[in-house]
Short mmCIF file of C-alpha atoms in Angstrom, two decimals:
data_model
loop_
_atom_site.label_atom_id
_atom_site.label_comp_id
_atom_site.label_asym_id
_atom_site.label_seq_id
_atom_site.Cartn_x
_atom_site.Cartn_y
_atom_site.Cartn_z
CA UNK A 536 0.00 0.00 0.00
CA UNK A 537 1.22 3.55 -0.79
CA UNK A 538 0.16 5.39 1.48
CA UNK A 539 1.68 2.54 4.23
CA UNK A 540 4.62 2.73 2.76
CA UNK A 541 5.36 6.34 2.18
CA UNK A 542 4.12 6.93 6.12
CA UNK A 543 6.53 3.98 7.17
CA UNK A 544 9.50 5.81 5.81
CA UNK A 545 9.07 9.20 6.57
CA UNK A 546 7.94 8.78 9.93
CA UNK A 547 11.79 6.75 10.45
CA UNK A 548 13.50 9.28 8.56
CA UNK A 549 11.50 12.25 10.17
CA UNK A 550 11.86 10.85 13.64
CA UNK A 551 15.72 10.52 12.78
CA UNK A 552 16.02 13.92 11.45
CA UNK A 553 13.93 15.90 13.91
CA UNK A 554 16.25 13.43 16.65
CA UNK A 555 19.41 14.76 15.41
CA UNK A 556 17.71 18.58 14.77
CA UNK A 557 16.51 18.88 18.56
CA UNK A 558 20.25 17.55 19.98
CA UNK A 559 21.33 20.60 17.70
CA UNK A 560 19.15 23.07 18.54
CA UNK A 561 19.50 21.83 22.66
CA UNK A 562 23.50 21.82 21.70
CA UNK A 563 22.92 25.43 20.58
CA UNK A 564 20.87 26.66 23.34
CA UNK A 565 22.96 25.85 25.74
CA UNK A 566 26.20 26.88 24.57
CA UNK A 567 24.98 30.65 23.56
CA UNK A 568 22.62 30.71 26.48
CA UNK A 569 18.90 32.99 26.52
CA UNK A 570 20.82 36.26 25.06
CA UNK A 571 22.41 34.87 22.04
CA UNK A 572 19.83 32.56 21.02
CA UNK A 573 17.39 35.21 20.91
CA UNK A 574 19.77 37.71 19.23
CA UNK A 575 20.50 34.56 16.72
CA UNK A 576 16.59 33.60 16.53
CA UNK A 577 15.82 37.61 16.15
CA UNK A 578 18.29 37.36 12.69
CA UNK A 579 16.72 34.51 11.41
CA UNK A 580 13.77 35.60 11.44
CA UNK A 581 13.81 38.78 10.44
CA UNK A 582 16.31 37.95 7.34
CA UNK A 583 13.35 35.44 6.50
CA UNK A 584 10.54 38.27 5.62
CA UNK A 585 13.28 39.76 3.02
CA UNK A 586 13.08 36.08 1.99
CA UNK A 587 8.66 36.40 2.01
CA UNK A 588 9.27 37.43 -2.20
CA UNK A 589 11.37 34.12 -2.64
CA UNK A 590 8.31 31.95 -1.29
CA UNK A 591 5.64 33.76 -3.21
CA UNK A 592 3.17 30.40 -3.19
CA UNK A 593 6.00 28.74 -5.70
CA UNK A 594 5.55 25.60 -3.74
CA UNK A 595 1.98 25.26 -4.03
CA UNK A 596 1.97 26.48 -7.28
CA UNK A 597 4.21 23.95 -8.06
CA UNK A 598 2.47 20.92 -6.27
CA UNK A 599 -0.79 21.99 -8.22
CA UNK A 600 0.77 22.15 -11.60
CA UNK A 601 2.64 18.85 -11.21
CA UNK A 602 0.57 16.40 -9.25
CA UNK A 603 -2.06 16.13 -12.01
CA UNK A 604 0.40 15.89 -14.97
CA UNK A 605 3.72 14.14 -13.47
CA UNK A 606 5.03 13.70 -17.33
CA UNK A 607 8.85 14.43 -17.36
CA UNK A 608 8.68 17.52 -19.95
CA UNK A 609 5.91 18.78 -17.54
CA UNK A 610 8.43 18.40 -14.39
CA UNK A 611 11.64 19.85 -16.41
CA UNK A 612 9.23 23.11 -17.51
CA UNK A 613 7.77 23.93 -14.05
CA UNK A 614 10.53 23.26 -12.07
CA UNK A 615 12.88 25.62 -14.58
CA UNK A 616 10.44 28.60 -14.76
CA UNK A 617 10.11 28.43 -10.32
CA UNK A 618 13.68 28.23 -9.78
CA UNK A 619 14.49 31.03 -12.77
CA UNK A 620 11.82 33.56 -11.06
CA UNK A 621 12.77 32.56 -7.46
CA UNK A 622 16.51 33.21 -8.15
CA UNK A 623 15.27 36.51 -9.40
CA UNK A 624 13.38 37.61 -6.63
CA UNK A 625 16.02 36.14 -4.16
CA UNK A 626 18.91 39.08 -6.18
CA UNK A 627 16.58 41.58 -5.15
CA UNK A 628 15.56 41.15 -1.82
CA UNK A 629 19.15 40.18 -0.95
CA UNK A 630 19.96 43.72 -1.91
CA UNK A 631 17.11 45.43 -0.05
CA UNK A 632 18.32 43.31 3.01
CA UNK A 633 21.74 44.62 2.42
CA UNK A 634 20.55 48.30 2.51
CA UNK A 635 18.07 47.59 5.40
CA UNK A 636 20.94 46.72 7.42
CA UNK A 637 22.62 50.55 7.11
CA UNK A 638 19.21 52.09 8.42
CA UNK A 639 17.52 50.12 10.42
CA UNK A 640 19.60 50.50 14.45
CA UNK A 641 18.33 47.05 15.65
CA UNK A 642 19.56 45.79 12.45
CA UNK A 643 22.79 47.61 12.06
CA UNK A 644 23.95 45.67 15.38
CA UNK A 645 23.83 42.52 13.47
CA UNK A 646 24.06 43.26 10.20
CA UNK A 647 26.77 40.33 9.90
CA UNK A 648 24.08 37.60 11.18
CA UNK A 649 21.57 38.77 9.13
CA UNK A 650 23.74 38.56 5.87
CA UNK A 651 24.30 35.67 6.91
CA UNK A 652 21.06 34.60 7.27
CA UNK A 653 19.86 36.43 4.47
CA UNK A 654 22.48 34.27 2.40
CA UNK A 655 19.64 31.26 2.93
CA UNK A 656 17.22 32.49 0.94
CA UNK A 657 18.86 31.33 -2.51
CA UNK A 658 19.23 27.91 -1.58
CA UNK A 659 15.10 28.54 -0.73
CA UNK A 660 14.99 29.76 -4.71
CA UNK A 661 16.07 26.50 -6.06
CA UNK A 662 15.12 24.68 -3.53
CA UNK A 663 12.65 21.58 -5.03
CA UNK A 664 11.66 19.79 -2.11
CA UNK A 665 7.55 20.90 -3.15
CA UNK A 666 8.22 18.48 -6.22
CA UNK A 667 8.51 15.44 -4.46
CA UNK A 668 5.73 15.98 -2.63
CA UNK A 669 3.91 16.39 -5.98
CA UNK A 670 5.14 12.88 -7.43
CA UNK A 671 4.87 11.18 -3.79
CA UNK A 672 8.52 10.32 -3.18
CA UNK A 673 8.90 11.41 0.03
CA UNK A 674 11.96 8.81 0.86
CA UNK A 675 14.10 11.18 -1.42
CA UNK A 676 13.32 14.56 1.09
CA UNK A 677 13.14 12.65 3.89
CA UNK A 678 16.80 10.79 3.38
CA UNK A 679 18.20 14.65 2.10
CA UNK A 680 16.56 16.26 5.73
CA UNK A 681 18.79 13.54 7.52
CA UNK A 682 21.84 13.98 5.66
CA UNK A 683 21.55 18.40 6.30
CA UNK A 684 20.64 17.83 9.62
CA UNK A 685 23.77 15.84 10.17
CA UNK A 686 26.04 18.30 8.71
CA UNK A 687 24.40 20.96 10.51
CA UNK A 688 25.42 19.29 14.31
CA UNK A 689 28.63 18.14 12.82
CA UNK A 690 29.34 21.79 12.20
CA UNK A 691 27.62 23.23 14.91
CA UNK A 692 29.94 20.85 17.48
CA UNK A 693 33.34 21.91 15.67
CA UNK A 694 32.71 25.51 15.30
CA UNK A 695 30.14 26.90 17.93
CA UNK A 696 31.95 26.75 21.60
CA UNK A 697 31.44 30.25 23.18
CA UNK A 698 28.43 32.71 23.61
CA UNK A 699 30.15 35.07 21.39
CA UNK A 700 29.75 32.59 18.17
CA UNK A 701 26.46 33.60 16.87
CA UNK A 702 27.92 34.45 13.42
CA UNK A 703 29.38 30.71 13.19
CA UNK A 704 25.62 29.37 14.22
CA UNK A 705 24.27 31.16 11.35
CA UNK A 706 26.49 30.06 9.36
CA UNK A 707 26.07 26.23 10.02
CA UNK A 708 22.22 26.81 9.54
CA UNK A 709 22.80 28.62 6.15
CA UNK A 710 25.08 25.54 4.91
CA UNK A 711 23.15 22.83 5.83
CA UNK A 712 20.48 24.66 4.04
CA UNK A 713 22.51 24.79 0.66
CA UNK A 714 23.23 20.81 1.00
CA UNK A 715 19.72 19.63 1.67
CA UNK A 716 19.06 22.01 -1.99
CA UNK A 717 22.02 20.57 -3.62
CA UNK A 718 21.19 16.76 -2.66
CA UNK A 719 17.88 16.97 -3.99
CA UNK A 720 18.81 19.18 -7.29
CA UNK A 721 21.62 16.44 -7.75
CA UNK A 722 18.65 14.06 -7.81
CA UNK A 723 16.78 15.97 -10.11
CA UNK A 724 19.15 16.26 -12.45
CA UNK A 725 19.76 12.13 -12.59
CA UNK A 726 16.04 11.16 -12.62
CA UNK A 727 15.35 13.98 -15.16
CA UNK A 728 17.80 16.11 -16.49
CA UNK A 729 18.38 19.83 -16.96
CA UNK A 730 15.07 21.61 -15.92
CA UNK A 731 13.98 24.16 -19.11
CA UNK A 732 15.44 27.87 -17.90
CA UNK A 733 12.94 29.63 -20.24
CA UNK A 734 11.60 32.92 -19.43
CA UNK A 735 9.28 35.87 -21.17
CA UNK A 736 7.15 38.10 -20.00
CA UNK A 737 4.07 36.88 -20.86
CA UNK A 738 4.67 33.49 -19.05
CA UNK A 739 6.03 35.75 -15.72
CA UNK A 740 2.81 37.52 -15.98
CA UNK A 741 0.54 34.07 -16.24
CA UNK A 742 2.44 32.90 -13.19
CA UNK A 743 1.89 35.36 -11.15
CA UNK A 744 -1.79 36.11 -12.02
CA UNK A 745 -1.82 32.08 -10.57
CA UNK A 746 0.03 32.21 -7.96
CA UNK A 747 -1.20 35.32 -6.24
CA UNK A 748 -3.82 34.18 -4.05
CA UNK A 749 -1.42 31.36 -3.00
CA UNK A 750 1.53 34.50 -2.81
CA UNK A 751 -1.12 36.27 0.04
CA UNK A 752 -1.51 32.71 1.56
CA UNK A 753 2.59 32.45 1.90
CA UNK A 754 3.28 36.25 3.10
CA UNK A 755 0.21 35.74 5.41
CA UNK A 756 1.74 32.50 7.03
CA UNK A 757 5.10 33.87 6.87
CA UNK A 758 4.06 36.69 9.32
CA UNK A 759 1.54 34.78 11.40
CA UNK A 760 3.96 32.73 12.38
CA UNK A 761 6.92 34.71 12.85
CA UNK A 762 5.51 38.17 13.77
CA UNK A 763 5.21 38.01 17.67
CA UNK A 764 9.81 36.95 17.44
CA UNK A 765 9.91 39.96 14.84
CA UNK A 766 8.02 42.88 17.04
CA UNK A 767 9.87 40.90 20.70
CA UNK A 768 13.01 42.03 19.14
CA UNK A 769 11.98 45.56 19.33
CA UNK A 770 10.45 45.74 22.35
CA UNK A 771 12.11 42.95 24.93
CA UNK A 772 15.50 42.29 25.77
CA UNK A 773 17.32 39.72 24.15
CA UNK A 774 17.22 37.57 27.10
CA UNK A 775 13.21 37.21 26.92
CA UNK A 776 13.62 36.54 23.72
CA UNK A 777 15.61 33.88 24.06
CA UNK A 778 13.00 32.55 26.45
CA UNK A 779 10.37 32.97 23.95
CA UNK A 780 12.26 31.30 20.82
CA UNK A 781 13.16 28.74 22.81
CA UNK A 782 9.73 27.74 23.64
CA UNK A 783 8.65 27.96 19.83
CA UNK A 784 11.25 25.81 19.44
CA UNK A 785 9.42 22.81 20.97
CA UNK A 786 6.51 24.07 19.27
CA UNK A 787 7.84 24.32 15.94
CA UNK A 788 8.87 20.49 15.89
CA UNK A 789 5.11 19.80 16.55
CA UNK A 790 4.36 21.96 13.72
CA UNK A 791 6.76 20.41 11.52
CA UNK A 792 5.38 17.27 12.11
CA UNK A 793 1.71 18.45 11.68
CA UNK A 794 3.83 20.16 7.85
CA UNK A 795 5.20 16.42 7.91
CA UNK A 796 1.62 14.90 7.82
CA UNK A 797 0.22 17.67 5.34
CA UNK A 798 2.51 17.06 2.53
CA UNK A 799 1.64 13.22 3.11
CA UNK A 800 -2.08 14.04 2.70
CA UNK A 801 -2.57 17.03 0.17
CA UNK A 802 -2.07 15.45 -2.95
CA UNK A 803 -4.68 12.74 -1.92
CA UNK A 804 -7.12 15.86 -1.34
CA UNK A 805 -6.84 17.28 -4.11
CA UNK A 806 -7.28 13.96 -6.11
CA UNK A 807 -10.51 13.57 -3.69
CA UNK A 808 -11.82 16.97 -3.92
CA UNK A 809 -11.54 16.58 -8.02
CA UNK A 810 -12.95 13.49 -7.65
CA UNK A 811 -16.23 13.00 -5.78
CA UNK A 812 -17.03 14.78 -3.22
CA UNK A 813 -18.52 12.16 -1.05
CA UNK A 814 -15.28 10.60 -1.28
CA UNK A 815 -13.65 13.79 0.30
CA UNK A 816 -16.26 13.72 2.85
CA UNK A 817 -15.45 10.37 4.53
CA UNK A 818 -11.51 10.59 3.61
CA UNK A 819 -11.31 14.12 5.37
CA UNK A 820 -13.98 13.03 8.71
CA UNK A 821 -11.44 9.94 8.87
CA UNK A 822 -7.88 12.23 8.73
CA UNK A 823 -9.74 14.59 11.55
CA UNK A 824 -10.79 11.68 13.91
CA UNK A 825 -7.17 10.80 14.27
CA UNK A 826 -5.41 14.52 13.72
CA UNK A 827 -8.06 15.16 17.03
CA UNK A 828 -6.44 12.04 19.09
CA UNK A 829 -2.62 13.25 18.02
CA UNK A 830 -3.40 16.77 18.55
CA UNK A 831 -4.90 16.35 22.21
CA UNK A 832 -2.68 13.85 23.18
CA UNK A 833 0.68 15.56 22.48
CA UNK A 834 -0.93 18.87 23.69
CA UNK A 835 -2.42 18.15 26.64
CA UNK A 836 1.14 16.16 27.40
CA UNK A 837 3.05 19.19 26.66
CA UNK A 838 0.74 21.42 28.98
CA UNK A 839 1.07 19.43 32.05
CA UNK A 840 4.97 18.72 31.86
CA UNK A 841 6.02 22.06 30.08
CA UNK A 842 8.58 23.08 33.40
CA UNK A 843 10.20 19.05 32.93
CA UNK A 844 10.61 19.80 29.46
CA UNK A 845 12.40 22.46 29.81
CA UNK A 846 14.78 22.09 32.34
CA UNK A 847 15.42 18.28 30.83
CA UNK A 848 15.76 20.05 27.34
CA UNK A 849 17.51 23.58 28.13
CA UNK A 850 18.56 23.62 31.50
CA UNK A 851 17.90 26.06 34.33
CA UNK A 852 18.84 29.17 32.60
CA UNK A 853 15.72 29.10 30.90
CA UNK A 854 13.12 28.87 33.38
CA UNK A 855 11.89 31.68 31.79
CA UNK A 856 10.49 29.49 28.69
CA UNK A 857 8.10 27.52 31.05
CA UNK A 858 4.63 29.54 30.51
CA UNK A 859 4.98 30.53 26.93
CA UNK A 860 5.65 26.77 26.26
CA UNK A 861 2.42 25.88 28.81
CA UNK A 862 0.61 28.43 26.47
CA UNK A 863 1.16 28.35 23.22
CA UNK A 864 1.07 24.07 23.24
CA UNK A 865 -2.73 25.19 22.58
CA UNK A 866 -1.62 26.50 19.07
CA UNK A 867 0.43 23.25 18.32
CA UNK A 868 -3.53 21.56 19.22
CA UNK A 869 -4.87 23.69 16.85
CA UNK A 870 -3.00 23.36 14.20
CA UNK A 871 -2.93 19.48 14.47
CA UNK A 872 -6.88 18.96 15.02
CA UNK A 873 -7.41 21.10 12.11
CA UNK A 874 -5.04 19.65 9.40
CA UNK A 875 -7.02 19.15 6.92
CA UNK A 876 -8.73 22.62 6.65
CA UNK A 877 -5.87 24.66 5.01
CA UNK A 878 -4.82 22.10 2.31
CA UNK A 879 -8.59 21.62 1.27
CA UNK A 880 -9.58 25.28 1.35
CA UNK A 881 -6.50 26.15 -1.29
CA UNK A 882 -7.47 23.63 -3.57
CA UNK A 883 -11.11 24.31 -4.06
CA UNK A 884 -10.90 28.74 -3.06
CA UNK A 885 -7.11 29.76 -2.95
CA UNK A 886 -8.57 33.38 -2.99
CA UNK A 887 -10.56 32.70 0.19
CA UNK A 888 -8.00 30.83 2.13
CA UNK A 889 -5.88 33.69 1.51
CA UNK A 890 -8.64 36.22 3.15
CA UNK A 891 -8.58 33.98 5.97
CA UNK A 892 -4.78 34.21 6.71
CA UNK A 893 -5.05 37.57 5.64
CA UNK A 894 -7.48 38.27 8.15
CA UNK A 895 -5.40 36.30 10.95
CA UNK A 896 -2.04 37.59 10.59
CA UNK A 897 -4.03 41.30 10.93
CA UNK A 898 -5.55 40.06 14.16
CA UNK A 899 -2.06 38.45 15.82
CA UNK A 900 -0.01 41.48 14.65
CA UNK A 901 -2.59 43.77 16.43
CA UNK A 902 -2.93 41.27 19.48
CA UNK A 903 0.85 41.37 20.09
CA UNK A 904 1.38 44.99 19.59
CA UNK A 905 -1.29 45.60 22.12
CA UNK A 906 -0.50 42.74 24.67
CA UNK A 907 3.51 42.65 24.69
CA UNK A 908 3.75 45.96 26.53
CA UNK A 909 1.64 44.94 28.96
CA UNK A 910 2.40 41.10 29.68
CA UNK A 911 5.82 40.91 27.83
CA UNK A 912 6.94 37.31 26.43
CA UNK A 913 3.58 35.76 27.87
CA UNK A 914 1.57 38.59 26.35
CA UNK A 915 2.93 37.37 22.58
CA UNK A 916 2.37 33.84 23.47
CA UNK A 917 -1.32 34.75 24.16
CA UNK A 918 -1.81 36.84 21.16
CA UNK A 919 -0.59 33.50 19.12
CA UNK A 920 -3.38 31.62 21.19
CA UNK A 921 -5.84 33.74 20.40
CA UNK A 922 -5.10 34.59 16.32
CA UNK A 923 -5.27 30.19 15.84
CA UNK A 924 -8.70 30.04 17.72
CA UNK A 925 -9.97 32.65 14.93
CA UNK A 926 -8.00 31.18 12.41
CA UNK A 927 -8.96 27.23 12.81
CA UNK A 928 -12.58 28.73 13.61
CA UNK A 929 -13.41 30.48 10.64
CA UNK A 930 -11.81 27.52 8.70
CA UNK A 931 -14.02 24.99 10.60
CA UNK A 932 -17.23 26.95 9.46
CA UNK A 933 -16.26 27.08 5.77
CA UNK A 934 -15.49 23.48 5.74
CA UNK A 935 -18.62 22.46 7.36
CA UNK A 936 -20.56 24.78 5.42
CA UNK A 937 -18.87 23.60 1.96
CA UNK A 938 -17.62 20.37 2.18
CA UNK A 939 -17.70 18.13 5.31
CA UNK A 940 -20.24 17.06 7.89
CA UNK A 941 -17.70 16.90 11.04
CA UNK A 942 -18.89 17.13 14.01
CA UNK A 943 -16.69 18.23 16.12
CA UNK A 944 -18.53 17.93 19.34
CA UNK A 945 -18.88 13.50 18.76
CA UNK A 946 -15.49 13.44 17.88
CA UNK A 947 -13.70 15.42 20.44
CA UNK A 948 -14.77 13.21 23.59
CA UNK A 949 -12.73 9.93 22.81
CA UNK A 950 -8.99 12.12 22.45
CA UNK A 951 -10.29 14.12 25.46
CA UNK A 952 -11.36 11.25 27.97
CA UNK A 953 -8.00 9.14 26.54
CA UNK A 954 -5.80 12.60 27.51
CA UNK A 955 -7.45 12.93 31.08
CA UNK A 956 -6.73 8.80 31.67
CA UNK A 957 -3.43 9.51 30.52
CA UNK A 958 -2.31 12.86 32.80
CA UNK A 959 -4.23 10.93 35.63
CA UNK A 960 -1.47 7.96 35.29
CA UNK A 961 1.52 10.25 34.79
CA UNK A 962 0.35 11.92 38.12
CA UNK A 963 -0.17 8.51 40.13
CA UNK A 964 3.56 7.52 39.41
CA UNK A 965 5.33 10.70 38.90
CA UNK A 966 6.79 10.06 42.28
CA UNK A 967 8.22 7.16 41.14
CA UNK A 968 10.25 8.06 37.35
CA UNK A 969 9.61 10.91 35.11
CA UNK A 970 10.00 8.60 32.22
CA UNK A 971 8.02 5.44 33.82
CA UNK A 972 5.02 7.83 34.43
CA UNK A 973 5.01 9.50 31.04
CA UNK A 974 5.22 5.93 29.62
CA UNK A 975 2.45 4.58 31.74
CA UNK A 976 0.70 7.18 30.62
CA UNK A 977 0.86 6.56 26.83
CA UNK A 978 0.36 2.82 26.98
CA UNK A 979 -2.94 4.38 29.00
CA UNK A 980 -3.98 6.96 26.25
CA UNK A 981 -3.67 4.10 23.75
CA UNK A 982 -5.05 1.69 26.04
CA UNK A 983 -8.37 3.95 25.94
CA UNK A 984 -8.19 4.52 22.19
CA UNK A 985 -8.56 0.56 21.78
CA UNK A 986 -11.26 0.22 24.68
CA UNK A 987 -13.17 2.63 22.14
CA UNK A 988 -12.68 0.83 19.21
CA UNK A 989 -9.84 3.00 17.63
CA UNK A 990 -6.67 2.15 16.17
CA UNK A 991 -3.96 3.48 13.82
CA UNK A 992 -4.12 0.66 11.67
CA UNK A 993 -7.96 1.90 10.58
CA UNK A 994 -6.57 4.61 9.25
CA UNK A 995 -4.26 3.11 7.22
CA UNK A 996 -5.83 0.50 5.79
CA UNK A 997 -8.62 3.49 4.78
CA UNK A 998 -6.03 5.68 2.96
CA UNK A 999 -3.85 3.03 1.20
CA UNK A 1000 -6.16 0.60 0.12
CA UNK A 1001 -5.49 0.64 -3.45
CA UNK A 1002 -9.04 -0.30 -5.35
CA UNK A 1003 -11.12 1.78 -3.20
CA UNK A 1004 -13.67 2.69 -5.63
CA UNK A 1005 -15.26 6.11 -5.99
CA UNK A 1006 -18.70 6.15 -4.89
CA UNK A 1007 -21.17 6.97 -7.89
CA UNK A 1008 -23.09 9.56 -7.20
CA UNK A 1009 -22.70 13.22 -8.62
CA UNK A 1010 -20.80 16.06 -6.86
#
């Protein structure tokens, strides 16, 4: 089965990659401590909206245009014209970056990390990692992500060894960027060749008129997600920063995997959605059930151990990270539970999903403007909260109203009374071993999950079954 298969070797790969990515981001933490990893974070992520031009919806554009039509002179053309008008756009904003860096004072004191950082976003221009979502062949990302994430802590261990070596940090990130691009172009070019550099124009202008809903949707995300690190740098010391990123740190690797599990699932929506949409209906209620059990499960998990985390992960120096982690595990819920929403909306309305994001990035840049003076690094973690209630919200109306039938309220009580049996057991023999109670635990959330008649294996057998046939009746 497909679908078996593909989730059998990315979830190896991914759990060895995001293994080896944690030790380097916990190596990292702790050697530049809360100041310099929120000065480092701060660079990142503020080198990454010069970057915003470079991601303009190219990957979705080039999932859409490839998963129906996989035909190698189809491949060669679409990959040549994204990498040819990212490379472009990367020249430019490179240059803007460069100037920003004379004018802007928060920038000017670290102008070289930001060059530096700015540096990635031409290995994001020919980057082709979208591609292989579009054909299904995850093992070839998946196997790259291990061998960048390797190089990265090799790097990181021989070079990074003081607080003062931020620039060097930046620099490992930036590399191991550049070889995860160059392993999969070097794959590229053996499976198919030279992609077709051909530009005009009128094709630049038939691009963009596509991609610009999906451009708002990639700006949109791009800020929502990295606004409340941007306006912290302004307005917090580096120190609570550090606190802050450190937190999304943990975050971000549920979010990743929640990415992991969308790039796994969207071309099979928008065969669905194109197909029948009965079909979609029981596919999608069927993704959600289980998305709702991972979501509340790791959530709920993260809530109640958030301080254990922490000091286990970064030490004591970061005490600081304990609440925004305890809050903002509601967003890495959120985003879980409602998987399926963003990757359904863009196929069937890309203009509307991009209102949406629109409309959510507005609210979280005015809900952290308003709340970080008052309530500092918590304040920003709240705003986050709040913007992914409206924005998973509004998204479960549409769907309901459009497309599905899910009903939230029957399916939210299994994950739920599963998550309470399992915090209940951690509790009971906490005294005893950290890791012996969290293990309990999980043998008693899945313990639960069987009593009610659920398993992983449903799911599977659902989504790769290979001669499921499309029900016959009309969309």
């Amino acid at each position: 089965m497909p679908f078996i298969r593909n989730l059998s070797f990315i979830a190896v790969a991914e759990i060895i990659a995001k293994a080896v990515g944690l030790f380097s981001t916990i190596y990292l933490a702790r050697i530049i401590e809360p100041s310099g990893f929120g000065l480092l974070n701060f660079a990142m992520v503020a080198a990454g909206y010069f970057a915003i031009v470079v991601n303009l919806g190219f990957n979705d554009y080039g999932v859409l245009k490839v998963a129906p039509d996989r035909s190698v002179k189809n491949i060669e053309a679409i990959v040549g014209e994204t990498v040819l008008f990212r490379l472009i756009l990367g020249i430019i904003s490179f240059v803007i970056l460069f100037a920003a860096t004379f004018f802007i004072p928060q920038f000017r004191e670290i102008r070289i990390l930001l060059l530096i950082a700015g540096a990635m976003m031409f290995s994001q221009a020919i980057n082709i990692d979208w591609l292989y979502t579009a054909i299904e062949k995850f093992n070839i990302y998946s196997f790259s992500k291990i061998i960048s994430n390797l190089f990265y802590l090799g790097i990181l261990v021989l070079i990074v060894n003081t607080p003062d070596d931020l620039s060097e940090a930046a620099f490992s990130f930036t590399a191991s960027q550049f070889l995860l691009t160059l392993c999969l172009m070097a794959v590229f070019f053996y499976q198919f060749g030279w992609p077709r550099l051909e530009i005009s124009l009128e094709k630049l202008k038939k691009v963009f008129v596509f991609i610009l809903p999906l451009a708002m949707v990639s700006i949109g995300a791009k800020i929502y997600y990295s606004v409340d690190v941007l306006i912290l740098g302004f307005m917090v010391s580096s120190d609570q920063l550090g606190y802050y990123t450190a937190a999304l740190k943990l975050i971000a690797l549920g979010i990743n995997f929640k990415l992991l599990l969308g790039q796994l699932i969207y071309p099979k929506i928008v065969n669905y959605v194109n197909q029948s949409v009965p079909l979609f209906k029981s596919k999608a209620a069927l993704i959600q059930k289980y998305c709702f059990i991972i979501g509340f499960g790791i959530g709920i998990l993260l809530i109640y151990l958030a301080g254990d985390i922490i000091h286990i992960i970064y030490g004591e120096k970061y005490a600081g990270a304990i609440w925004p982690l305890k809050i903002t595990a509601l967003v890495l819920v959120l985003e879980i539970v409602g998987i399926v929403y963003p990757y359904t909306i863009i196929t069937i309305d890309r203009k509307l999903y991009a209102a949406i994001i629109l409309g959510s990035t507005i609210l979280n840049i005015a809900l952290n403007i308003s709340l970080i003076p008052i309530m500092g690094i918590n304040g920003a973690a709240i705003a986050y909260v709040l913007a992914s209630v409206m924005l998973f919200g509004v998204s479960y109306i549409l769907m309901k109203k459009r497309l599905t039938g899910i009903d939230v309220k029957k399916t939210i009580f299994t994950p739920l009374l599963a998550a309470m049996g399992m915090i209940l057991s951690i509790e009971m023999f906490k005294g005893l071993s950290l890791y012996l109670s969290v293990g309990i635990g999980i043998v008693v959330f899945l313990a639960v999950l069987m009593f009610r008649g659920i398993t992983f294996r449903q799911l599977a057998l659902e989504l790769g079954f290979k001669n499921f046939e499309v029900p016959k009746t009309e969309s």
